[in-house]
PDB file of C-alpha atoms in Angstrom:
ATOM      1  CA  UNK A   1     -45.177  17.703 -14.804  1.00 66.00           C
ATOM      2  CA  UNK A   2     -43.924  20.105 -17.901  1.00 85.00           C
ATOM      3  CA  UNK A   3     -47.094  22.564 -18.649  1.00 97.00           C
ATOM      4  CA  UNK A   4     -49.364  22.359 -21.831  1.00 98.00           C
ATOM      5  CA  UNK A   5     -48.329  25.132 -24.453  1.00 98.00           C
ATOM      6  CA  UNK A   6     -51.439  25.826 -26.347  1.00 99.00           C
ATOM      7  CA  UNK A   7     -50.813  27.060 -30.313  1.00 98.00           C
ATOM      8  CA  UNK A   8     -53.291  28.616 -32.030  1.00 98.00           C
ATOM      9  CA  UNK A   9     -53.732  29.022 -36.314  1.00 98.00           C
ATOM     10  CA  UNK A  10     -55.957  32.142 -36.179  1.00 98.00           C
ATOM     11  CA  UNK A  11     -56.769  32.070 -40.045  1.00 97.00           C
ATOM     12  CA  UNK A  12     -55.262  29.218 -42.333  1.00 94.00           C
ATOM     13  CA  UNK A  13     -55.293  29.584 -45.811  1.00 92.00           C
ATOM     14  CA  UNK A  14     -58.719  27.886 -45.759  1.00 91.00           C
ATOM     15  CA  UNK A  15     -61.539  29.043 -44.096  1.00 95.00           C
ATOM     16  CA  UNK A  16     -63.707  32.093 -45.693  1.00 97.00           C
ATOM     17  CA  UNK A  17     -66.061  34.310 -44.108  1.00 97.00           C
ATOM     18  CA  UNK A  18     -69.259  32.377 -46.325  1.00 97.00           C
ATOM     19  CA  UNK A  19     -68.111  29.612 -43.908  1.00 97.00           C
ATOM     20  CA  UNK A  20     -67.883  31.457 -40.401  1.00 98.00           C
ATOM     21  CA  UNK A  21     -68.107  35.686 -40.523  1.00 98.00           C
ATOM     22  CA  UNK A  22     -65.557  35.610 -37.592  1.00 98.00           C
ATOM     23  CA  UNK A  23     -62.932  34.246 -40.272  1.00 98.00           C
ATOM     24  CA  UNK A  24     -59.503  37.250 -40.016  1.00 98.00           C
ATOM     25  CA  UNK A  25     -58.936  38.151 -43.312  1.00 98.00           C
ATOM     26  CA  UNK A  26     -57.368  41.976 -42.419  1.00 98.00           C
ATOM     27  CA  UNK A  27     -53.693  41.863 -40.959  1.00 98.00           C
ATOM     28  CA  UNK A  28     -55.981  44.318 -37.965  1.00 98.00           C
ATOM     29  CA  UNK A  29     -58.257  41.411 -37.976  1.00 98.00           C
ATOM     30  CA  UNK A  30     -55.913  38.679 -37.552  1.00 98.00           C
ATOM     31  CA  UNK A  31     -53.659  40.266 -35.052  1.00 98.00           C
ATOM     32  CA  UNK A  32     -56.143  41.186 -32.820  1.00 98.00           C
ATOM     33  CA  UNK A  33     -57.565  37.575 -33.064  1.00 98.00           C
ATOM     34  CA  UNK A  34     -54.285  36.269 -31.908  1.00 98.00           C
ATOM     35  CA  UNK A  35     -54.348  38.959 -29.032  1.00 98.00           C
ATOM     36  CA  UNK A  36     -57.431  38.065 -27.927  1.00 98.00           C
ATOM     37  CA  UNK A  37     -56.266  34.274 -28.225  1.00 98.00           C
ATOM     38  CA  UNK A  38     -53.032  35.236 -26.119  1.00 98.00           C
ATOM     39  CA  UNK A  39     -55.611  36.886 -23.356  1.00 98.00           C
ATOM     40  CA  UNK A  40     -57.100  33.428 -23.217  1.00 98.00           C
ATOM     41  CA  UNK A  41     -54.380  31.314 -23.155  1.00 98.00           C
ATOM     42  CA  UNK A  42     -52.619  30.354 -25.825  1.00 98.00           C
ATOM     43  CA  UNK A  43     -49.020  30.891 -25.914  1.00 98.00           C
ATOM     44  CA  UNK A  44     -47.885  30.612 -29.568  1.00 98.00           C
ATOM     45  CA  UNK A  45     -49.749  32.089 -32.287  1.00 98.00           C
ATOM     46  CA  UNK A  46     -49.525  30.321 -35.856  1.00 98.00           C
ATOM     47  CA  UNK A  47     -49.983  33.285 -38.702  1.00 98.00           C
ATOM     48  CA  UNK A  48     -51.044  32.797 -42.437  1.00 98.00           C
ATOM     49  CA  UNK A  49     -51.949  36.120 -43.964  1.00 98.00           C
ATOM     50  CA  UNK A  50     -54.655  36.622 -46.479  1.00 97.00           C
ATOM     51  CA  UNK A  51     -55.365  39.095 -48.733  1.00 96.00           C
ATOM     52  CA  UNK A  52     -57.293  41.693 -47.353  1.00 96.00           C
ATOM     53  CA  UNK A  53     -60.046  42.624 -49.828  1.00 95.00           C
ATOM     54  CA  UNK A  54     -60.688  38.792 -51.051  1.00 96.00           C
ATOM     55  CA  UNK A  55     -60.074  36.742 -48.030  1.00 96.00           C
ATOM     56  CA  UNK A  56     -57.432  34.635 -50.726  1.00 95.00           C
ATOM     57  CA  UNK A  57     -54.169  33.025 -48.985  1.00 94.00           C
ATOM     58  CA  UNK A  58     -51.323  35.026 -49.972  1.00 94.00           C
ATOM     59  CA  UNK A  59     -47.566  35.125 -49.234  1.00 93.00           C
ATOM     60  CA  UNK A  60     -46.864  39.215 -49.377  1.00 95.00           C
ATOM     61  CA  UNK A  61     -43.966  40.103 -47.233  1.00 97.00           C
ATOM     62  CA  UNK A  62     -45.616  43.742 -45.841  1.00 98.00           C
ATOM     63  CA  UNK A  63     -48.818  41.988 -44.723  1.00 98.00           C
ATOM     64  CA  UNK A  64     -46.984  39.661 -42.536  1.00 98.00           C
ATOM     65  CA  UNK A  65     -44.866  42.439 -41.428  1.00 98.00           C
ATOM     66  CA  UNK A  66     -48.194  44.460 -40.216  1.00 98.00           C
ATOM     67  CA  UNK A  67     -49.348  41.436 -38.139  1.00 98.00           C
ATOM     68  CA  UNK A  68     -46.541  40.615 -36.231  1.00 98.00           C
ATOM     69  CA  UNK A  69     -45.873  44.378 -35.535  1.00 98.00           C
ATOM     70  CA  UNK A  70     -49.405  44.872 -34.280  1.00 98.00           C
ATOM     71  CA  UNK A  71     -48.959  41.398 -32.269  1.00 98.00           C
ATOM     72  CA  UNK A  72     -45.590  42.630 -30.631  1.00 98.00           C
ATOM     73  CA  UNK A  73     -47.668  45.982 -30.105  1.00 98.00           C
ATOM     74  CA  UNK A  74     -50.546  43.967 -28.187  1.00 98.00           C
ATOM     75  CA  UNK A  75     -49.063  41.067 -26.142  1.00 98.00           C
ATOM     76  CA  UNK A  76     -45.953  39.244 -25.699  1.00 98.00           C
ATOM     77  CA  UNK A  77     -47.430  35.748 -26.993  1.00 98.00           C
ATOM     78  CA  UNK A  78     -44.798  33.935 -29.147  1.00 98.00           C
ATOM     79  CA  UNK A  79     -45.049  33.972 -33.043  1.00 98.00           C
ATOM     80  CA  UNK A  80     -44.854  31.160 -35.548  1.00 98.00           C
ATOM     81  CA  UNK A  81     -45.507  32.236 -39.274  1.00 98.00           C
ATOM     82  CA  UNK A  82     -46.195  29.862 -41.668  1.00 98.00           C
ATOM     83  CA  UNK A  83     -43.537  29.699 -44.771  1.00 97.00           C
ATOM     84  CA  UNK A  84     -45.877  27.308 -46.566  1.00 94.00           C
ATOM     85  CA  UNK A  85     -46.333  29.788 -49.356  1.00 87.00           C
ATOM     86  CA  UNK A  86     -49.470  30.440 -50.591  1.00 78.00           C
ATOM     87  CA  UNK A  87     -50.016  31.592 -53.888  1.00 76.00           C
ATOM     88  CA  UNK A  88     -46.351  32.781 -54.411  1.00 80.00           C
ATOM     89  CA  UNK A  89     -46.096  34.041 -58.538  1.00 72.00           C
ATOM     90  CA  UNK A  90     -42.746  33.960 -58.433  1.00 67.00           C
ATOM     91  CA  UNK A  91     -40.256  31.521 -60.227  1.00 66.00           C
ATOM     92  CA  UNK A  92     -37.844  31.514 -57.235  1.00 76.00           C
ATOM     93  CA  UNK A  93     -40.488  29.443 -54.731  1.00 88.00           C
ATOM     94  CA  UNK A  94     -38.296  28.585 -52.227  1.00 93.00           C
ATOM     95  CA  UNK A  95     -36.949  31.711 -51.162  1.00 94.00           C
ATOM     96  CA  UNK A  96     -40.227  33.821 -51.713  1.00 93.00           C
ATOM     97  CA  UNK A  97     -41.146  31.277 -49.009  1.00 96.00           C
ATOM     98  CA  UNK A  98     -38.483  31.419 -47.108  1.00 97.00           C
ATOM     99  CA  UNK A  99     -38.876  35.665 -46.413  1.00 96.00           C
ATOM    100  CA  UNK A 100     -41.103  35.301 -43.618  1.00 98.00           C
ATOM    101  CA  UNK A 101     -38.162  33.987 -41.642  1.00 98.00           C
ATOM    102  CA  UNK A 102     -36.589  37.434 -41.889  1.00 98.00           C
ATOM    103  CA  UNK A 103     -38.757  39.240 -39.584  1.00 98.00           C
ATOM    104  CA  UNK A 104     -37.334  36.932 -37.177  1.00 97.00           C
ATOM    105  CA  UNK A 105     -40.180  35.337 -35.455  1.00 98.00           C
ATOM    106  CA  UNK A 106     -39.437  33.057 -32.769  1.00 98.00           C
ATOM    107  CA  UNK A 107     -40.975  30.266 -35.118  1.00 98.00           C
ATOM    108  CA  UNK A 108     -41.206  29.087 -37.919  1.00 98.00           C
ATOM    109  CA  UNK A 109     -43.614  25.868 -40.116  1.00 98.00           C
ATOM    110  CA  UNK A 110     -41.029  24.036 -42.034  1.00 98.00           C
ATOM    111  CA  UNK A 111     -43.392  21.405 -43.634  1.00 97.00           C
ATOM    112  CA  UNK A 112     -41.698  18.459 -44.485  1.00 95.00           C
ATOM    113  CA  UNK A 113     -42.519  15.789 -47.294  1.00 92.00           C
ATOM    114  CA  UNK A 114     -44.856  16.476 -49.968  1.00 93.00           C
ATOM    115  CA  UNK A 115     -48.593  15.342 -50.240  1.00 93.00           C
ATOM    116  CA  UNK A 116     -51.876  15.120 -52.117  1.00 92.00           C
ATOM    117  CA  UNK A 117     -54.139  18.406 -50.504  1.00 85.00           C
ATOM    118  CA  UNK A 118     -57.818  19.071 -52.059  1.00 79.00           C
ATOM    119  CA  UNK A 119     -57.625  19.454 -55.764  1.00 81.00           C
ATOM    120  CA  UNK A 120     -53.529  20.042 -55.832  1.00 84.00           C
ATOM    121  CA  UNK A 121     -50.665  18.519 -54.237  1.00 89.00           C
ATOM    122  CA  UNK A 122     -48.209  20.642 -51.284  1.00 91.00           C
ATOM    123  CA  UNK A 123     -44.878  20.379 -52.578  1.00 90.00           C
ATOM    124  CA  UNK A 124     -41.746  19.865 -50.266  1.00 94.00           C
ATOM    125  CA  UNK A 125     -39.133  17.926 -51.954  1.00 92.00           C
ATOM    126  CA  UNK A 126     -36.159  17.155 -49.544  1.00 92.00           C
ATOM    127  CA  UNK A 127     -34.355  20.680 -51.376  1.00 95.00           C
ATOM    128  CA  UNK A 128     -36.989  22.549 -49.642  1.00 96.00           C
ATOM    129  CA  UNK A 129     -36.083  20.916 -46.369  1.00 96.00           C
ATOM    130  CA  UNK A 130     -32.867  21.539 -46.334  1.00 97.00           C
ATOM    131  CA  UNK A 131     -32.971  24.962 -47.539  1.00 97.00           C
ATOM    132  CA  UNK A 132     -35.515  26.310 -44.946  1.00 97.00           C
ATOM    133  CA  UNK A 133     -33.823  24.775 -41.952  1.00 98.00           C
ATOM    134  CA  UNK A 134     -30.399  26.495 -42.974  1.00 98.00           C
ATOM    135  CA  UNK A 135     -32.563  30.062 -43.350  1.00 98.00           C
ATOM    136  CA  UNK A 136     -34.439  29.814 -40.059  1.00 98.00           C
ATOM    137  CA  UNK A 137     -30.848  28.715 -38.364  1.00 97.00           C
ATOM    138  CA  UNK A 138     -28.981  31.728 -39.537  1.00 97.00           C
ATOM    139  CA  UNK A 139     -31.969  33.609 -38.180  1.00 97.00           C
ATOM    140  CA  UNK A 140     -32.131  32.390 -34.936  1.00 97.00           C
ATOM    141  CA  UNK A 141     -35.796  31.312 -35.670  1.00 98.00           C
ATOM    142  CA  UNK A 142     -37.056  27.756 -34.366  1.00 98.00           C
ATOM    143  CA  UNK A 143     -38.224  25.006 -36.735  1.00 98.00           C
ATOM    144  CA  UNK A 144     -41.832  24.127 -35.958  1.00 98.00           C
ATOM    145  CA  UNK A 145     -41.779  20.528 -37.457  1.00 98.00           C
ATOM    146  CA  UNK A 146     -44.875  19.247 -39.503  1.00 98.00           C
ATOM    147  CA  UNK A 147     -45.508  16.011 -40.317  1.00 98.00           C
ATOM    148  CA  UNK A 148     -48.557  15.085 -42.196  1.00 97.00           C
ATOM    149  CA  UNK A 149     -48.307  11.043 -42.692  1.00 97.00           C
ATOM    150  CA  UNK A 150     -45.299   8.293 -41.541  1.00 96.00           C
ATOM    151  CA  UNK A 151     -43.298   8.966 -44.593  1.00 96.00           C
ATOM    152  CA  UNK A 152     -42.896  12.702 -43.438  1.00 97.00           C
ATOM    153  CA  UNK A 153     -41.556  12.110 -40.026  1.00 97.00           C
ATOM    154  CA  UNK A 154     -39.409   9.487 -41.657  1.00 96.00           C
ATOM    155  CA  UNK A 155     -37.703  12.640 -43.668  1.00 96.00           C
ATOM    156  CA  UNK A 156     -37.859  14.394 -40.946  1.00 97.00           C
ATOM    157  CA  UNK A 157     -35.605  12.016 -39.187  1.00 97.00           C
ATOM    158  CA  UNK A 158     -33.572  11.988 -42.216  1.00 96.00           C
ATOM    159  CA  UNK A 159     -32.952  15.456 -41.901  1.00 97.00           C
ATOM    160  CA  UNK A 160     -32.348  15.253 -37.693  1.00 97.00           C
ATOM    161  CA  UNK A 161     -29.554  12.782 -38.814  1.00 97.00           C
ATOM    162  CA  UNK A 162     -27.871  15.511 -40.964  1.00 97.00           C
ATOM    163  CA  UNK A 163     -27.669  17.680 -38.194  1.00 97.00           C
ATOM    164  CA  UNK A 164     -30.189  20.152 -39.601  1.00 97.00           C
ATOM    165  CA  UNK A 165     -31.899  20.944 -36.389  1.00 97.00           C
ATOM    166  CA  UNK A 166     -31.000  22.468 -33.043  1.00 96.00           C
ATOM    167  CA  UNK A 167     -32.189  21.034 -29.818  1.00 96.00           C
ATOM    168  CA  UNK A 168     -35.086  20.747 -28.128  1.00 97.00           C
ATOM    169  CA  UNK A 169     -36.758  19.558 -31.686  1.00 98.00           C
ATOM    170  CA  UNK A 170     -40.202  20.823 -32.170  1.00 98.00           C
ATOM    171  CA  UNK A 171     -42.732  18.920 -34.239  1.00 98.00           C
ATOM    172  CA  UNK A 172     -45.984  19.375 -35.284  1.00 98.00           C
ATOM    173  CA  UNK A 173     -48.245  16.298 -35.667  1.00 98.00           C
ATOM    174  CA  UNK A 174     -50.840  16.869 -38.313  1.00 98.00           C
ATOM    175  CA  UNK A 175     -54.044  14.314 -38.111  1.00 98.00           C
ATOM    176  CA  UNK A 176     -56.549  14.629 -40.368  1.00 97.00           C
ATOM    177  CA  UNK A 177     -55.247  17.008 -43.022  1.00 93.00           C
ATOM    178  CA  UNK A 178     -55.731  16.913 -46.535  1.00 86.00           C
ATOM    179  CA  UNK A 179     -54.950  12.873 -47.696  1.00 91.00           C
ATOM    180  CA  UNK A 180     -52.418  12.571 -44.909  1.00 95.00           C
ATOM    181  CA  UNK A 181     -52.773  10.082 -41.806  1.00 97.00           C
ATOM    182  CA  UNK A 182     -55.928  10.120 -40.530  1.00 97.00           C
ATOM    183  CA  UNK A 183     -56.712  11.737 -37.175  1.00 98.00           C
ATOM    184  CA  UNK A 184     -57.331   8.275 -35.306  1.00 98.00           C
ATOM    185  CA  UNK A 185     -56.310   7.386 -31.673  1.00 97.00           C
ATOM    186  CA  UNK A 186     -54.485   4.389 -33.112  1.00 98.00           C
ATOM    187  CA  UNK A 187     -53.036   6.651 -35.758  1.00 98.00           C
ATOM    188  CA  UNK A 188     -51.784   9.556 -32.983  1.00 98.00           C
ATOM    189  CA  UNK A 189     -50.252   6.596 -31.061  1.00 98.00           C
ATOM    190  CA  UNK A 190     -48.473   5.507 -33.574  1.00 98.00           C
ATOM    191  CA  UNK A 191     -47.045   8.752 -34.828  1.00 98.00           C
ATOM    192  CA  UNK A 192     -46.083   9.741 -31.439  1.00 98.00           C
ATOM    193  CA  UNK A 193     -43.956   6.432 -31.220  1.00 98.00           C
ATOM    194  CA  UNK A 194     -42.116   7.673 -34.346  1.00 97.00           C
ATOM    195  CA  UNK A 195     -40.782  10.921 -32.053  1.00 98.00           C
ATOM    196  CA  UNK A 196     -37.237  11.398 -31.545  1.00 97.00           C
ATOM    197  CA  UNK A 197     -36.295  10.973 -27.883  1.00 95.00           C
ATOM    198  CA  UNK A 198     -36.388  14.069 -25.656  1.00 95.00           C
ATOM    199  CA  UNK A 199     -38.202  16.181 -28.852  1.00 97.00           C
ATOM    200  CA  UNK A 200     -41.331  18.180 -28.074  1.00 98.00           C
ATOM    201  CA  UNK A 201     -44.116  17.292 -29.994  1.00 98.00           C
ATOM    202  CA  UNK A 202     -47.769  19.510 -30.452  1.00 98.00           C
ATOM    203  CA  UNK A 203     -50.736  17.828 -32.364  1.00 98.00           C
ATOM    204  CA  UNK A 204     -53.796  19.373 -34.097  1.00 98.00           C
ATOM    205  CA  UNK A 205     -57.175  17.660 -35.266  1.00 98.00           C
ATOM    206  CA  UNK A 206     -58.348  19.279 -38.320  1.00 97.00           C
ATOM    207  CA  UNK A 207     -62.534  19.586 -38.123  1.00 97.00           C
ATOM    208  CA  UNK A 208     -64.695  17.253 -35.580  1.00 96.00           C
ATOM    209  CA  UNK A 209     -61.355  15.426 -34.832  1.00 98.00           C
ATOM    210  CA  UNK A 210     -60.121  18.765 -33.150  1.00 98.00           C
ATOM    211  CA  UNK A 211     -60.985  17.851 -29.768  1.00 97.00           C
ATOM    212  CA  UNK A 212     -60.494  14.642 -29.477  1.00 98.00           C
ATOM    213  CA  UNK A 213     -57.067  14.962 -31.020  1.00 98.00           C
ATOM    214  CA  UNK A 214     -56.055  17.683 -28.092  1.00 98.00           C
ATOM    215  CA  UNK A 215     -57.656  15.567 -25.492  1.00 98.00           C
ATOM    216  CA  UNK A 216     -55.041  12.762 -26.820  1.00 98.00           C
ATOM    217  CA  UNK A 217     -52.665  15.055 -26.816  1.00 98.00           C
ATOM    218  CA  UNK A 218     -52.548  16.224 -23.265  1.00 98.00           C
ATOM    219  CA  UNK A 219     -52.764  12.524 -22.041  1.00 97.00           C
ATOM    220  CA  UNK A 220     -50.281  11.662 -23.758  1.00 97.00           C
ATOM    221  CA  UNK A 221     -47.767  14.404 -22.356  1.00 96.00           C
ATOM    222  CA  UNK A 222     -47.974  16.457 -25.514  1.00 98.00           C
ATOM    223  CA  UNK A 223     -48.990  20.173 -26.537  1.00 98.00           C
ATOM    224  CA  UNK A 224     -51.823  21.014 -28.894  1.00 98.00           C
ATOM    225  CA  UNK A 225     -53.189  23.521 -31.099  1.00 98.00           C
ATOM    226  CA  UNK A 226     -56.493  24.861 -32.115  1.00 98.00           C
ATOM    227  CA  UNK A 227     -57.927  27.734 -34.309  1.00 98.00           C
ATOM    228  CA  UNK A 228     -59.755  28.406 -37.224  1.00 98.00           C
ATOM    229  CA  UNK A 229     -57.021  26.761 -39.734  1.00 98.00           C
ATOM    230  CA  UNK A 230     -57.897  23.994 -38.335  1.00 98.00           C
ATOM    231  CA  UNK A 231     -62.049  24.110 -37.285  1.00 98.00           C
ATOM    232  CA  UNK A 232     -64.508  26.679 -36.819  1.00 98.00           C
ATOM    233  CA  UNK A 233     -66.995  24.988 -34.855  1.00 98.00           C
ATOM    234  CA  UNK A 234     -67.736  24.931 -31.583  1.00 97.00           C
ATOM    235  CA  UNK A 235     -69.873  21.786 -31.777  1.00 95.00           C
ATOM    236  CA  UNK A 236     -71.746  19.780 -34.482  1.00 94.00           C
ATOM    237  CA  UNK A 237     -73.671  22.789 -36.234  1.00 95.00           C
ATOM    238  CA  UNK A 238     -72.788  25.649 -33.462  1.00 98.00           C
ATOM    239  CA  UNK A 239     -69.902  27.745 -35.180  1.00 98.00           C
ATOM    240  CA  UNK A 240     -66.961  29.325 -33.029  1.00 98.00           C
ATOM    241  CA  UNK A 241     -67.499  32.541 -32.237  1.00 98.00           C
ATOM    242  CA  UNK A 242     -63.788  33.262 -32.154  1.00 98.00           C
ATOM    243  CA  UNK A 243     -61.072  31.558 -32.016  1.00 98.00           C
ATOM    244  CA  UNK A 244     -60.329  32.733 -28.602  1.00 98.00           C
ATOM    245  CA  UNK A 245     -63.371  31.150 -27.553  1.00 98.00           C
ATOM    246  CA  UNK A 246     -61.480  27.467 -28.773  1.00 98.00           C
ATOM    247  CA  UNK A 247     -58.714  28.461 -27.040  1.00 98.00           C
ATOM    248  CA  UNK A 248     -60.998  28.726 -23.458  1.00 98.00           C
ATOM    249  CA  UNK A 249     -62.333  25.345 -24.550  1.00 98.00           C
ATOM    250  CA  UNK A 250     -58.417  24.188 -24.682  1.00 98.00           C
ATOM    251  CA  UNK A 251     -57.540  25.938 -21.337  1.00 98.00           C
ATOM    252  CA  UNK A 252     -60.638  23.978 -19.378  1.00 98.00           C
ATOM    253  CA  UNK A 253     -59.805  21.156 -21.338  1.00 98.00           C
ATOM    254  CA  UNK A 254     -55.944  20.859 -19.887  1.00 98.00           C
ATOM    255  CA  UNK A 255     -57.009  22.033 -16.284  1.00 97.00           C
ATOM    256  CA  UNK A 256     -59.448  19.113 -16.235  1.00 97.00           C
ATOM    257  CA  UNK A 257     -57.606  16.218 -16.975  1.00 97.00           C
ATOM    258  CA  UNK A 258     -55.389  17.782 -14.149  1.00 96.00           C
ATOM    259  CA  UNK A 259     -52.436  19.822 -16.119  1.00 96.00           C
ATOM    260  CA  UNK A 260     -51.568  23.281 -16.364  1.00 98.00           C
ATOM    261  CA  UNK A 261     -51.136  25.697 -19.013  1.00 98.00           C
ATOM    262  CA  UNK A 262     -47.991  27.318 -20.044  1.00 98.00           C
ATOM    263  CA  UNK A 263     -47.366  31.154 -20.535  1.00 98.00           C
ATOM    264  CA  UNK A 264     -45.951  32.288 -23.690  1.00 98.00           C
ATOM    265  CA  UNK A 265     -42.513  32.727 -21.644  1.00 97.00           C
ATOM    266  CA  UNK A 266     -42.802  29.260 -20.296  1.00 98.00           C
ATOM    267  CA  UNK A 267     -43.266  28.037 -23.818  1.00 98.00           C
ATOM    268  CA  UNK A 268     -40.413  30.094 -24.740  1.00 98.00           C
ATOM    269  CA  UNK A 269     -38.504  28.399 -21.702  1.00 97.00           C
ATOM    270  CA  UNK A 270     -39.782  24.883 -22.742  1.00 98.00           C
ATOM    271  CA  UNK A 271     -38.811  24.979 -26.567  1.00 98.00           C
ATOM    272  CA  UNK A 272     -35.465  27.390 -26.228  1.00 97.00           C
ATOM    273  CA  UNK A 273     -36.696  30.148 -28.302  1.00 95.00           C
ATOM    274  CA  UNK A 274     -35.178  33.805 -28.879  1.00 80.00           C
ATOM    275  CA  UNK A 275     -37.608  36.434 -27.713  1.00 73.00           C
TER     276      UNK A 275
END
């Protein structure tokens, strides 16, 4: 039986400290979140940055630079940065997104198909697509996959067809976020029939879905993620202390229902990545 790789979004570009005080807003803060995380369990850290004196999502090229160095500094657990783009100014969006991917992290988010998210929409015409799995190719950096609703993986398939990708595929399943698919068992099922033969697949729960989302997950031979992107509580009105403390919840979880967990050099092994 192939071990569970446990992923963990330390920060998002949603969560302030009014919300839960154990929030990383610092790039000291969030890299020693994902350390602690790694020390846990988790074998893949997924890294937004934020600015440091407002907590704000932010896109600056020097702050993700700081994390990942401090991370590489701290533990060997594999990197995934987000090149969603927060806040960029710029008039050139797709490559001020795209910059992350030259710190060569073993991953990368390539979010495909665009969506309806709170009060704005997340923009990723097919351009984008195309364009950011070309970059993180000429990198050597792995595509983490995210789908948000049907229509996405369908692009995404469009996109396998062309040849964009390198095997083993990774993608992301994304239940519950923003006005995409909702984070259902029937839902999950479904989605997870939509996967391309052989590809590995992770899936997240965003809020109270968390947990039962990784739960599905693992039973249905998948890997999951957790973190403060995605929830900061612990239970119905007990915030998370840290997000190293979901990641023990994730590690008991998996050893329960009678897997095991993978090391960030067996998740490197399972998905092909460059260290």
């Amino acid at each position: 039986m192939e071990k569970t790789i446990i992923s963990v979004a330390v920060c998002g570009s949603g969560p302030m400290k009014d919300k839960n005080p154990a929030v990383p807003y610092t790039p000291k803060e969030i890299a020693e979140a994902a350390i602690e995380c790694c020390k846990a369990g988790a074998a893949i850290t997924h890294i937004h940055v934020r600015d440091p004196e407002t907590g704000i999502v932010c896109s600056r090229i020097e702050l993700f630079k700081e994390v990942v160095d401090r991370i590489r500094d701290g533990c060997d657990i594999a990197i995934n940065l987000t090149t969603s783009g927060g806040n960029i100014p710029g008039i050139n969006i797709i490559e001020e997104r795209l910059e992350p991917v030259t710190l060569e992290p073993e991953l990368c988010s390539l979010d495909v198909g665009s969506m309806n998210f709170g009060d704005g929409v997340f923009l990723n015409p097919p351009e984008w697509g195309r364009a950011a799995a070309k970059r993180m190719r000429e990198y050597g950096v792995k595509p983490e996959i995210e789908v948000f609703d049907m229509g996405h993986m369908a692009q995404a398939h469009q996109l396998i067809g062309e040849g964009s990708f390198d095997e083993p595929l990774f993608i992301q399943l994304c239940m519950g976020a923003g006005w995409g698919i909702e984070a259902t068992p029937e839902h999950l099922v479904a989605m997870a029939n939509q996967l391309p033969p052989g590809a590995q697949w992770s899936v997240l729960g965003v809020g109270r879905t968390q947990l039962p989302m990784i739960t599905m997950g693992i039973l249905l031979g998948g890997h999951i993620r957790v973190g403060f992107e995605d929830n900061i509580y612990l239970r119905r009105g007990v915030l998370l202390k840290s997000n190293a403390e979901m990641v023990e919840v994730a590690v008991d979880l998996v050893e329960q229902l009678q897997h095991k967990v993978a090391t960030p050099d067996e998740a490197r092994q399972i998905l092909g990545l460059s260290r």
